[in-house]
C-alpha cells in the first residue's frame, strides 16, 4: 500500500524543489523561515506551500514558520532519499557517464551497483568506481543483486527490449532518458517511470525565446 | 510583444509533448486522429487537448478530428522549431558532449555556433563538428556571432558568472543544467530560462519507487 495515496503528481514533483531550496537555506545558515519568505525564495505562493506540506502533516508552527533543518529532514524522509535502493545504469555513453559522475545517486536514495553497455570499446572501463559490464550479463546480475531501479541511457531503438528484460528481472523503477514513454507499457502499481525528455525542455526554451525576441 | 501572451507555462510545457507524439504518429503512417484517440495515446483527456489547442486557434474539425501532419506543422510553427537561433554551449564535459551529439538542436529551433570550456585538455578538441574554444574568448565570440541562447553545462560554482557575462553580451535564453535557478536573476521579459534539474527528477523517482515497494 502506498504511504501517501492521495498525493498528486503535481505535489510530488514540487517536493524535490522544496528539498533543494531548504538545502540552500541550511548552507546559508538560515534556521527558520516563514511560509511568506519561503514563497519568495522558491517562487510558489505561501498558500501553495502550506497546502503542499499539509498533504504530509504540515510541519509549520503558527507564528514561528518552519524550522529549516527539521523541514529538510522531513521532506528528505518523505522523498526517501535516505534509502539505498540498489540501482543500475544501462548505457555508458556521454549522458550515462555524466549521470554516474555528477548526479550523486547516493544522496538521492539510490546506490549504483552496476553499469552496463553493449559497446565492446566501453565494456571493462572503470566509471565512477565501477567496471562497465556487458549488457548480456545484466540478467544474471539482476538475479544476484536485485536492483530496484535502472537509469536508461540506451539508444531509442534498444529502449523497449532493455526495459522489458529488466522488468522480467524484477526492476520496479525507470529513470528513462529514451524517446519512448515507458509509463504507457506498465501499470502504475507495477512499475514507476520517470521520463526525462530533454528535447521537450529544449523546445520549451525555443518557444520562450521566440516570445521574448519576436515582435 | 509576445505572440501568445495569454498562454500559461502549463500549456507551453505540453506543446513539445504533442509535437513528439504527432511525429510518432506520422512515422506510423497515421493521417488523421480524433481527440479521443489522441488522448489515449498521449495520456491527457480529450477535453484537455481541445482546450490546449484552442489557445492557438483549434486546428480540429468537427466529425473529422485532427489532420496529423497539419497539426504537427502547426505546433512546430508555434514552438518555432523551424527557426535557426544561433546558440552556444558552455561546458563540454560529458553532459555537454551528450547534448551536442544527441540532442538535435537543429530540429528544435537552434543552430549551435560555438562550444566553450575552460579546461585546457578539452579546448581545441572537435565536438559535433565544432572546435571547443577557450571560455575566455566567449565575449568576443558573442559580439561577432550574436548567439541568442546558451546551454549551460558548467560546474555550479561557475554558473552565475558565466550567465552574467552572456547576458551582458546579448544572450536572451538559457538552457540551464546547473543547480542555480537562473530565472530568479532576470526579469521574465528580459531573459528566458529553462532550468533542467535532473536531481529533482531522480528524487521524484525515489518517491515513486518507495510508494510502489513499501508496505
mmCIF file with all atom_site columns, N, CA, C and O in Angstrom, chain B residues 40-79:
data_model
loop_
_atom_site.group_PDB
_atom_site.id
_atom_site.type_symbol
_atom_site.label_atom_id
_atom_site.label_alt_id
_atom_site.label_comp_id
_atom_site.label_asym_id
_atom_site.label_entity_id
_atom_site.label_seq_id
_atom_site.pdbx_PDB_ins_code
_atom_site.Cartn_x
_atom_site.Cartn_y
_atom_site.Cartn_z
_atom_site.occupancy
_atom_site.B_iso_or_equiv
_atom_site.pdbx_formal_charge
_atom_site.auth_seq_id
_atom_site.auth_comp_id
_atom_site.auth_asym_id
_atom_site.auth_atom_id
_atom_site.pdbx_PDB_model_num
ATOM 1   N N  . UNK B 1 40 ? -5.920  9.045  -25.720 1.00 0.00 ? 40 UNK B N  1
ATOM 2   C CA . UNK B 1 40 ? -5.466  7.733  -25.230 1.00 0.00 ? 40 UNK B CA 1
ATOM 3   C C  . UNK B 1 40 ? -3.964  7.556  -25.409 1.00 0.00 ? 40 UNK B C  1
ATOM 4   O O  . UNK B 1 40 ? -3.283  7.026  -24.545 1.00 0.00 ? 40 UNK B O  1
ATOM 5   N N  . UNK B 1 41 ? -3.468  8.015  -26.549 1.00 0.00 ? 41 UNK B N  1
ATOM 6   C CA . UNK B 1 41 ? -2.044  7.831  -26.841 1.00 0.00 ? 41 UNK B CA 1
ATOM 7   C C  . UNK B 1 41 ? -1.181  8.720  -25.962 1.00 0.00 ? 41 UNK B C  1
ATOM 8   O O  . UNK B 1 41 ? -0.149  8.301  -25.451 1.00 0.00 ? 41 UNK B O  1
ATOM 9   N N  . UNK B 1 42 ? -1.616  9.952  -25.782 1.00 0.00 ? 42 UNK B N  1
ATOM 10  C CA . UNK B 1 42 ? -0.743  10.946 -25.136 1.00 0.00 ? 42 UNK B CA 1
ATOM 11  C C  . UNK B 1 42 ? -0.936  10.994 -23.615 1.00 0.00 ? 42 UNK B C  1
ATOM 12  O O  . UNK B 1 42 ? -0.081  11.494 -22.877 1.00 0.00 ? 42 UNK B O  1
ATOM 13  N N  . UNK B 1 43 ? -2.059  10.459 -23.160 1.00 0.00 ? 43 UNK B N  1
ATOM 14  C CA . UNK B 1 43 ? -2.266  10.398 -21.718 1.00 0.00 ? 43 UNK B CA 1
ATOM 15  C C  . UNK B 1 43 ? -2.882  11.643 -21.099 1.00 0.00 ? 43 UNK B C  1
ATOM 16  O O  . UNK B 1 43 ? -2.865  11.804 -19.882 1.00 0.00 ? 43 UNK B O  1
ATOM 17  N N  . UNK B 1 44 ? -3.415  12.558 -21.932 1.00 0.00 ? 44 UNK B N  1
ATOM 18  C CA . UNK B 1 44 ? -4.230  13.667 -21.417 1.00 0.00 ? 44 UNK B CA 1
ATOM 19  C C  . UNK B 1 44 ? -5.695  13.331 -21.735 1.00 0.00 ? 44 UNK B C  1
ATOM 20  O O  . UNK B 1 44 ? -5.969  12.389 -22.470 1.00 0.00 ? 44 UNK B O  1
ATOM 21  N N  . UNK B 1 45 ? -6.638  14.122 -21.198 1.00 0.00 ? 45 UNK B N  1
ATOM 22  C CA . UNK B 1 45 ? -8.026  13.908 -21.603 1.00 0.00 ? 45 UNK B CA 1
ATOM 23  C C  . UNK B 1 45 ? -8.283  14.624 -22.933 1.00 0.00 ? 45 UNK B C  1
ATOM 24  O O  . UNK B 1 45 ? -7.565  15.557 -23.299 1.00 0.00 ? 45 UNK B O  1
ATOM 25  N N  . UNK B 1 46 ? -9.319  14.170 -23.641 1.00 0.00 ? 46 UNK B N  1
ATOM 26  C CA . UNK B 1 46 ? -9.669  14.783 -24.928 1.00 0.00 ? 46 UNK B CA 1
ATOM 27  C C  . UNK B 1 46 ? -10.007 16.261 -24.736 1.00 0.00 ? 46 UNK B C  1
ATOM 28  O O  . UNK B 1 46 ? -9.669  17.110 -25.569 1.00 0.00 ? 46 UNK B O  1
ATOM 29  N N  . UNK B 1 47 ? -10.676 16.569 -23.628 1.00 0.00 ? 47 UNK B N  1
ATOM 30  C CA . UNK B 1 47 ? -11.079 17.958 -23.399 1.00 0.00 ? 47 UNK B CA 1
ATOM 31  C C  . UNK B 1 47 ? -9.843  18.827 -23.115 1.00 0.00 ? 47 UNK B C  1
ATOM 32  O O  . UNK B 1 47 ? -9.768  19.982 -23.530 1.00 0.00 ? 47 UNK B O  1
ATOM 33  N N  . UNK B 1 48 ? -8.870  18.251 -22.431 1.00 0.00 ? 48 UNK B N  1
ATOM 34  C CA . UNK B 1 48 ? -7.598  18.952 -22.190 1.00 0.00 ? 48 UNK B CA 1
ATOM 35  C C  . UNK B 1 48 ? -6.914  19.299 -23.517 1.00 0.00 ? 48 UNK B C  1
ATOM 36  O O  . UNK B 1 48 ? -6.443  20.409 -23.730 1.00 0.00 ? 48 UNK B O  1
ATOM 37  N N  . UNK B 1 49 ? -6.884  18.337 -24.407 1.00 0.00 ? 49 UNK B N  1
ATOM 38  C CA . UNK B 1 49 ? -6.254  18.540 -25.720 1.00 0.00 ? 49 UNK B CA 1
ATOM 39  C C  . UNK B 1 49 ? -6.964  19.662 -26.479 1.00 0.00 ? 49 UNK B C  1
ATOM 40  O O  . UNK B 1 49 ? -6.320  20.589 -26.984 1.00 0.00 ? 49 UNK B O  1
ATOM 41  N N  . UNK B 1 50 ? -8.291  19.579 -26.526 1.00 0.00 ? 50 UNK B N  1
ATOM 42  C CA . UNK B 1 50 ? -9.051  20.611 -27.256 1.00 0.00 ? 50 UNK B CA 1
ATOM 43  C C  . UNK B 1 50 ? -8.808  21.981 -26.646 1.00 0.00 ? 50 UNK B C  1
ATOM 44  O O  . UNK B 1 50 ? -8.601  22.975 -27.337 1.00 0.00 ? 50 UNK B O  1
ATOM 45  N N  . UNK B 1 51 ? -8.819  22.024 -25.308 1.00 0.00 ? 51 UNK B N  1
ATOM 46  C CA . UNK B 1 51 ? -8.608  23.279 -24.584 1.00 0.00 ? 51 UNK B CA 1
ATOM 47  C C  . UNK B 1 51 ? -7.216  23.847 -24.883 1.00 0.00 ? 51 UNK B C  1
ATOM 48  O O  . UNK B 1 51 ? -7.058  25.023 -25.167 1.00 0.00 ? 51 UNK B O  1
ATOM 49  N N  . UNK B 1 52 ? -6.192  22.984 -24.798 1.00 0.00 ? 52 UNK B N  1
ATOM 50  C CA . UNK B 1 52 ? -4.817  23.419 -25.066 1.00 0.00 ? 52 UNK B CA 1
ATOM 51  C C  . UNK B 1 52 ? -4.704  23.984 -26.480 1.00 0.00 ? 52 UNK B C  1
ATOM 52  O O  . UNK B 1 52 ? -4.166  25.077 -26.692 1.00 0.00 ? 52 UNK B O  1
ATOM 53  N N  . UNK B 1 53 ? -5.208  23.233 -27.449 1.00 0.00 ? 53 UNK B N  1
ATOM 54  C CA . UNK B 1 53 ? -5.020  23.635 -28.842 1.00 0.00 ? 53 UNK B CA 1
ATOM 55  C C  . UNK B 1 53 ? -5.856  24.871 -29.183 1.00 0.00 ? 53 UNK B C  1
ATOM 56  O O  . UNK B 1 53 ? -5.488  25.655 -30.057 1.00 0.00 ? 53 UNK B O  1
ATOM 57  N N  . UNK B 1 54 ? -6.952  25.038 -28.446 1.00 0.00 ? 54 UNK B N  1
ATOM 58  C CA . UNK B 1 54 ? -7.770  26.242 -28.673 1.00 0.00 ? 54 UNK B CA 1
ATOM 59  C C  . UNK B 1 54 ? -7.020  27.527 -28.317 1.00 0.00 ? 54 UNK B C  1
ATOM 60  O O  . UNK B 1 54 ? -7.344  28.591 -28.805 1.00 0.00 ? 54 UNK B O  1
ATOM 61  N N  . UNK B 1 55 ? -6.018  27.425 -27.440 1.00 0.00 ? 55 UNK B N  1
ATOM 62  C CA . UNK B 1 55 ? -5.203  28.601 -27.120 1.00 0.00 ? 55 UNK B CA 1
ATOM 63  C C  . UNK B 1 55 ? -4.513  29.159 -28.373 1.00 0.00 ? 55 UNK B C  1
ATOM 64  O O  . UNK B 1 55 ? -4.109  30.312 -28.412 1.00 0.00 ? 55 UNK B O  1
ATOM 65  N N  . UNK B 1 56 ? -4.361  28.315 -29.368 1.00 0.00 ? 56 UNK B N  1
ATOM 66  C CA . UNK B 1 56 ? -3.611  28.717 -30.558 1.00 0.00 ? 56 UNK B CA 1
ATOM 67  C C  . UNK B 1 56 ? -4.479  28.720 -31.811 1.00 0.00 ? 56 UNK B C  1
ATOM 68  O O  . UNK B 1 56 ? -3.985  28.904 -32.911 1.00 0.00 ? 56 UNK B O  1
ATOM 69  N N  . UNK B 1 57 ? -5.761  28.453 -31.630 1.00 0.00 ? 57 UNK B N  1
ATOM 70  C CA . UNK B 1 57 ? -6.656  28.539 -32.782 1.00 0.00 ? 57 UNK B CA 1
ATOM 71  C C  . UNK B 1 57 ? -7.417  27.270 -33.102 1.00 0.00 ? 57 UNK B C  1
ATOM 72  O O  . UNK B 1 57 ? -8.220  27.256 -34.024 1.00 0.00 ? 57 UNK B O  1
ATOM 73  N N  . UNK B 1 58 ? -7.182  26.185 -32.374 1.00 0.00 ? 58 UNK B N  1
ATOM 74  C CA . UNK B 1 58 ? -8.012  24.995 -32.551 1.00 0.00 ? 58 UNK B CA 1
ATOM 75  C C  . UNK B 1 58 ? -7.416  23.914 -33.407 1.00 0.00 ? 58 UNK B C  1
ATOM 76  O O  . UNK B 1 58 ? -6.847  22.975 -32.908 1.00 0.00 ? 58 UNK B O  1
ATOM 77  N N  . UNK B 1 59 ? -7.542  24.015 -34.709 1.00 0.00 ? 59 UNK B N  1
ATOM 78  C CA . UNK B 1 59 ? -6.964  23.065 -35.684 1.00 0.00 ? 59 UNK B CA 1
ATOM 79  C C  . UNK B 1 59 ? -7.781  21.789 -35.880 1.00 0.00 ? 59 UNK B C  1
ATOM 80  O O  . UNK B 1 59 ? -7.501  21.025 -36.790 1.00 0.00 ? 59 UNK B O  1
ATOM 81  N N  . UNK B 1 60 ? -8.755  21.523 -35.028 1.00 0.00 ? 60 UNK B N  1
ATOM 82  C CA . UNK B 1 60 ? -9.569  20.326 -35.209 1.00 0.00 ? 60 UNK B CA 1
ATOM 83  C C  . UNK B 1 60 ? -10.789 20.643 -36.060 1.00 0.00 ? 60 UNK B C  1
ATOM 84  O O  . UNK B 1 60 ? -11.171 21.800 -36.210 1.00 0.00 ? 60 UNK B O  1
ATOM 85  N N  . UNK B 1 61 ? -11.394 19.579 -36.639 1.00 0.00 ? 61 UNK B N  1
ATOM 86  C CA . UNK B 1 61 ? -12.622 19.770 -37.405 1.00 0.00 ? 61 UNK B CA 1
ATOM 87  C C  . UNK B 1 61 ? -13.665 18.840 -36.836 1.00 0.00 ? 61 UNK B C  1
ATOM 88  O O  . UNK B 1 61 ? -13.401 17.631 -36.678 1.00 0.00 ? 61 UNK B O  1
ATOM 89  N N  . UNK B 1 62 ? -14.824 19.403 -36.536 1.00 0.00 ? 62 UNK B N  1
ATOM 90  C CA . UNK B 1 62 ? -15.928 18.613 -36.007 1.00 0.00 ? 62 UNK B CA 1
ATOM 91  C C  . UNK B 1 62 ? -16.172 17.383 -36.883 1.00 0.00 ? 62 UNK B C  1
ATOM 92  O O  . UNK B 1 62 ? -16.302 17.510 -38.099 1.00 0.00 ? 62 UNK B O  1
ATOM 93  N N  . UNK B 1 63 ? -16.193 16.199 -36.278 1.00 0.00 ? 63 UNK B N  1
ATOM 94  C CA . UNK B 1 63 ? -16.523 14.984 -37.021 1.00 0.00 ? 63 UNK B CA 1
ATOM 95  C C  . UNK B 1 63 ? -15.360 14.416 -37.818 1.00 0.00 ? 63 UNK B C  1
ATOM 96  O O  . UNK B 1 63 ? -15.461 13.349 -38.405 1.00 0.00 ? 63 UNK B O  1
ATOM 97  N N  . UNK B 1 64 ? -14.259 15.124 -37.847 1.00 0.00 ? 64 UNK B N  1
ATOM 98  C CA . UNK B 1 64 ? -13.091 14.642 -38.597 1.00 0.00 ? 64 UNK B CA 1
ATOM 99  C C  . UNK B 1 64 ? -11.925 14.375 -37.659 1.00 0.00 ? 64 UNK B C  1
ATOM 100 O O  . UNK B 1 64 ? -11.203 13.395 -37.778 1.00 0.00 ? 64 UNK B O  1
ATOM 101 N N  . UNK B 1 65 ? -11.797 15.250 -36.671 1.00 0.00 ? 65 UNK B N  1
ATOM 102 C CA . UNK B 1 65 ? -10.644 15.149 -35.773 1.00 0.00 ? 65 UNK B CA 1
ATOM 103 C C  . UNK B 1 65 ? -9.513  16.031 -36.259 1.00 0.00 ? 65 UNK B C  1
ATOM 104 O O  . UNK B 1 65 ? -9.754  17.107 -36.817 1.00 0.00 ? 65 UNK B O  1
ATOM 105 N N  . UNK B 1 66 ? -8.299  15.553 -36.058 1.00 0.00 ? 66 UNK B N  1
ATOM 106 C CA . UNK B 1 66 ? -7.125  16.337 -36.449 1.00 0.00 ? 66 UNK B CA 1
ATOM 107 C C  . UNK B 1 66 ? -6.410  15.677 -37.618 1.00 0.00 ? 66 UNK B C  1
ATOM 108 O O  . UNK B 1 66 ? -6.241  14.462 -37.636 1.00 0.00 ? 66 UNK B O  1
ATOM 109 N N  . UNK B 1 67 ? -5.987  16.497 -38.562 1.00 0.00 ? 67 UNK B N  1
ATOM 110 C CA . UNK B 1 67 ? -5.082  16.030 -39.604 1.00 0.00 ? 67 UNK B CA 1
ATOM 111 C C  . UNK B 1 67 ? -3.692  16.008 -38.981 1.00 0.00 ? 67 UNK B C  1
ATOM 112 O O  . UNK B 1 67 ? -3.150  17.046 -38.588 1.00 0.00 ? 67 UNK B O  1
ATOM 113 N N  . UNK B 1 68 ? -3.108  14.833 -38.878 1.00 0.00 ? 68 UNK B N  1
ATOM 114 C CA . UNK B 1 68 ? -1.886  14.655 -38.091 1.00 0.00 ? 68 UNK B CA 1
ATOM 115 C C  . UNK B 1 68 ? -0.736  15.522 -38.606 1.00 0.00 ? 68 UNK B C  1
ATOM 116 O O  . UNK B 1 68 ? -0.079  16.227 -37.839 1.00 0.00 ? 68 UNK B O  1
ATOM 117 N N  . UNK B 1 69 ? -0.503  15.503 -39.910 1.00 0.00 ? 69 UNK B N  1
ATOM 118 C CA . UNK B 1 69 ? 0.677   16.242 -40.389 1.00 0.00 ? 69 UNK B CA 1
ATOM 119 C C  . UNK B 1 69 ? 0.443   17.753 -40.347 1.00 0.00 ? 69 UNK B C  1
ATOM 120 O O  . UNK B 1 69 ? 1.381   18.513 -40.118 1.00 0.00 ? 69 UNK B O  1
ATOM 121 N N  . UNK B 1 70 ? -0.800  18.184 -40.554 1.00 0.00 ? 70 UNK B N  1
ATOM 122 C CA . UNK B 1 70 ? -1.094  19.622 -40.438 1.00 0.00 ? 70 UNK B CA 1
ATOM 123 C C  . UNK B 1 70 ? -0.887  20.081 -38.998 1.00 0.00 ? 70 UNK B C  1
ATOM 124 O O  . UNK B 1 70 ? -0.232  21.100 -38.740 1.00 0.00 ? 70 UNK B O  1
ATOM 125 N N  . UNK B 1 71 ? -1.408  19.298 -38.053 1.00 0.00 ? 71 UNK B N  1
ATOM 126 C CA . UNK B 1 71 ? -1.268  19.678 -36.643 1.00 0.00 ? 71 UNK B CA 1
ATOM 127 C C  . UNK B 1 71 ? 0.201   19.676 -36.223 1.00 0.00 ? 71 UNK B C  1
ATOM 128 O O  . UNK B 1 71 ? 0.661   20.564 -35.495 1.00 0.00 ? 71 UNK B O  1
ATOM 129 N N  . UNK B 1 72 ? 0.948   18.695 -36.722 1.00 0.00 ? 72 UNK B N  1
ATOM 130 C CA . UNK B 1 72 ? 2.385   18.612 -36.437 1.00 0.00 ? 72 UNK B CA 1
ATOM 131 C C  . UNK B 1 72 ? 3.094   19.886 -36.909 1.00 0.00 ? 72 UNK B C  1
ATOM 132 O O  . UNK B 1 72 ? 3.872   20.495 -36.171 1.00 0.00 ? 72 UNK B O  1
ATOM 133 N N  . UNK B 1 73 ? 2.773   20.286 -38.134 1.00 0.00 ? 73 UNK B N  1
ATOM 134 C CA . UNK B 1 73 ? 3.391   21.511 -38.671 1.00 0.00 ? 73 UNK B CA 1
ATOM 135 C C  . UNK B 1 73 ? 2.976   22.747 -37.879 1.00 0.00 ? 73 UNK B C  1
ATOM 136 O O  . UNK B 1 73 ? 3.783   23.628 -37.616 1.00 0.00 ? 73 UNK B O  1
ATOM 137 N N  . UNK B 1 74 ? 1.709   22.807 -37.516 1.00 0.00 ? 74 UNK B N  1
ATOM 138 C CA . UNK B 1 74 ? 1.214   23.980 -36.786 1.00 0.00 ? 74 UNK B CA 1
ATOM 139 C C  . UNK B 1 74 ? 1.890   24.102 -35.418 1.00 0.00 ? 74 UNK B C  1
ATOM 140 O O  . UNK B 1 74 ? 2.317   25.180 -35.014 1.00 0.00 ? 74 UNK B O  1
ATOM 141 N N  . UNK B 1 75 ? 1.998   22.975 -34.719 1.00 0.00 ? 75 UNK B N  1
ATOM 142 C CA . UNK B 1 75 ? 2.609   23.022 -33.390 1.00 0.00 ? 75 UNK B CA 1
ATOM 143 C C  . UNK B 1 75 ? 4.102   23.324 -33.515 1.00 0.00 ? 75 UNK B C  1
ATOM 144 O O  . UNK B 1 75 ? 4.667   24.078 -32.724 1.00 0.00 ? 75 UNK B O  1
ATOM 145 N N  . UNK B 1 76 ? 4.730   22.771 -34.539 1.00 0.00 ? 76 UNK B N  1
ATOM 146 C CA . UNK B 1 76 ? 6.133   23.105 -34.795 1.00 0.00 ? 76 UNK B CA 1
ATOM 147 C C  . UNK B 1 76 ? 6.311   24.602 -35.029 1.00 0.00 ? 76 UNK B C  1
ATOM 148 O O  . UNK B 1 76 ? 7.270   25.214 -34.538 1.00 0.00 ? 76 UNK B O  1
ATOM 149 N N  . UNK B 1 77 ? 5.377   25.181 -35.756 1.00 0.00 ? 77 UNK B N  1
ATOM 150 C CA . UNK B 1 77 ? 5.422   26.619 -36.043 1.00 0.00 ? 77 UNK B CA 1
ATOM 151 C C  . UNK B 1 77 ? 5.204   27.423 -34.749 1.00 0.00 ? 77 UNK B C  1
ATOM 152 O O  . UNK B 1 77 ? 5.910   28.404 -34.494 1.00 0.00 ? 77 UNK B O  1
ATOM 153 N N  . UNK B 1 78 ? 4.263   26.996 -33.920 1.00 0.00 ? 78 UNK B N  1
ATOM 154 C CA . UNK B 1 78 ? 4.015   27.701 -32.644 1.00 0.00 ? 78 UNK B CA 1
ATOM 155 C C  . UNK B 1 78 ? 5.258   27.609 -31.752 1.00 0.00 ? 78 UNK B C  1
ATOM 156 O O  . UNK B 1 78 ? 5.679   28.593 -31.151 1.00 0.00 ? 78 UNK B O  1
ATOM 157 N N  . UNK B 1 79 ? 5.852   26.413 -31.697 1.00 0.00 ? 79 UNK B N  1
ATOM 158 C CA . UNK B 1 79 ? 7.062   26.233 -30.881 1.00 0.00 ? 79 UNK B CA 1
ATOM 159 C C  . UNK B 1 79 ? 8.262   26.958 -31.487 1.00 0.00 ? 79 UNK B C  1
ATOM 160 O O  . UNK B 1 79 ? 9.244   27.236 -30.801 1.00 0.00 ? 79 UNK B O  1
#
